[in-house]
Amino acid sequence: QVQLAESGGGLVQAGTSLRLSCAASARTFSNFAMGWFRQAPGKEREFVAAVSQNDAYRRYGDSVKGRFTVSRDNAKNTVYLQMNSLKPEDTAVYYCAATERYYAGTVQGLYNYWGQGTQVTVSS
């Protein structure tokens, strides 16, 4: 069972950038597809980004396309979410998720493991 730990969240101003990291305890990190989801107060959990095991496939939610970039470094057992041009509506708890599948995309039910989340707050 892989353990996931998000970091990098914080309070930032609109228009700035932030990079989230998700460190995995698995020794076979390259065998996991990864995803990012977020949940704002009063809203359902929303898909943000996904990446395949080998970083060959990436997908983004419509609200973040063009602003966010997901990447991974399998040698470091870490997946990243680079967030640029942040908006107040990006404020949410961001969760890292993993699955043994090659690629899971937007389907939350396919992700077997979840981190505790990290808070991102964007002020206007």
JSON list of N, CA, C and O in Angstrom, two decimals, residues 37 40 50 96 108 121:
[
{"chain": "A", "resi": 37, "resn": "PHE", "atom": "N", "xyz": [-6.86, 16.00, -7.66]},
{"chain": "A", "resi": 37, "resn": "PHE", "atom": "CA", "xyz": [-8.23, 16.43, -7.51]},
{"chain": "A", "resi": 37, "resn": "PHE", "atom": "C", "xyz": [-8.28, 17.54, -6.48]},
{"chain": "A", "resi": 37, "resn": "PHE", "atom": "O", "xyz": [-7.36, 17.71, -5.68]},
{"chain": "A", "resi": 40, "resn": "ALA", "atom": "N", "xyz": [-13.44, 22.34, -3.02]},
{"chain": "A", "resi": 40, "resn": "ALA", "atom": "CA", "xyz": [-13.68, 23.62, -2.38]},
{"chain": "A", "resi": 40, "resn": "ALA", "atom": "C", "xyz": [-14.86, 23.49, -1.42]},
{"chain": "A", "resi": 40, "resn": "ALA", "atom": "O", "xyz": [-15.71, 22.60, -1.59]},
{"chain": "A", "resi": 50, "resn": "ALA", "atom": "N", "xyz": [-4.25, 14.49, -14.53]},
{"chain": "A", "resi": 50, "resn": "ALA", "atom": "CA", "xyz": [-3.86, 13.09, -14.44]},
{"chain": "A", "resi": 50, "resn": "ALA", "atom": "C", "xyz": [-2.64, 12.85, -15.32]},
{"chain": "A", "resi": 50, "resn": "ALA", "atom": "O", "xyz": [-2.44, 13.53, -16.33]},
{"chain": "A", "resi": 96, "resn": "CYS", "atom": "N", "xyz": [-3.76, 14.38, -3.86]},
{"chain": "A", "resi": 96, "resn": "CYS", "atom": "CA", "xyz": [-3.00, 13.51, -4.74]},
{"chain": "A", "resi": 96, "resn": "CYS", "atom": "C", "xyz": [-3.59, 12.11, -4.66]},
{"chain": "A", "resi": 96, "resn": "CYS", "atom": "O", "xyz": [-3.98, 11.66, -3.58]},
{"chain": "A", "resi": 108, "resn": "GLN", "atom": "N", "xyz": [-12.51, 9.02, -10.69]},
{"chain": "A", "resi": 108, "resn": "GLN", "atom": "CA", "xyz": [-12.10, 8.97, -9.29]},
{"chain": "A", "resi": 108, "resn": "GLN", "atom": "C", "xyz": [-12.11, 7.55, -8.73]},
{"chain": "A", "resi": 108, "resn": "GLN", "atom": "O", "xyz": [-11.23, 7.20, -7.93]},
{"chain": "A", "resi": 121, "resn": "THR", "atom": "N", "xyz": [-4.99, 28.52, -0.95]},
{"chain": "A", "resi": 121, "resn": "THR", "atom": "CA", "xyz": [-5.88, 29.65, -0.83]},
{"chain": "A", "resi": 121, "resn": "THR", "atom": "C", "xyz": [-5.35, 30.80, -1.68]},
{"chain": "A", "resi": 121, "resn": "THR", "atom": "O", "xyz": [-4.20, 31.21, -1.51]}
]
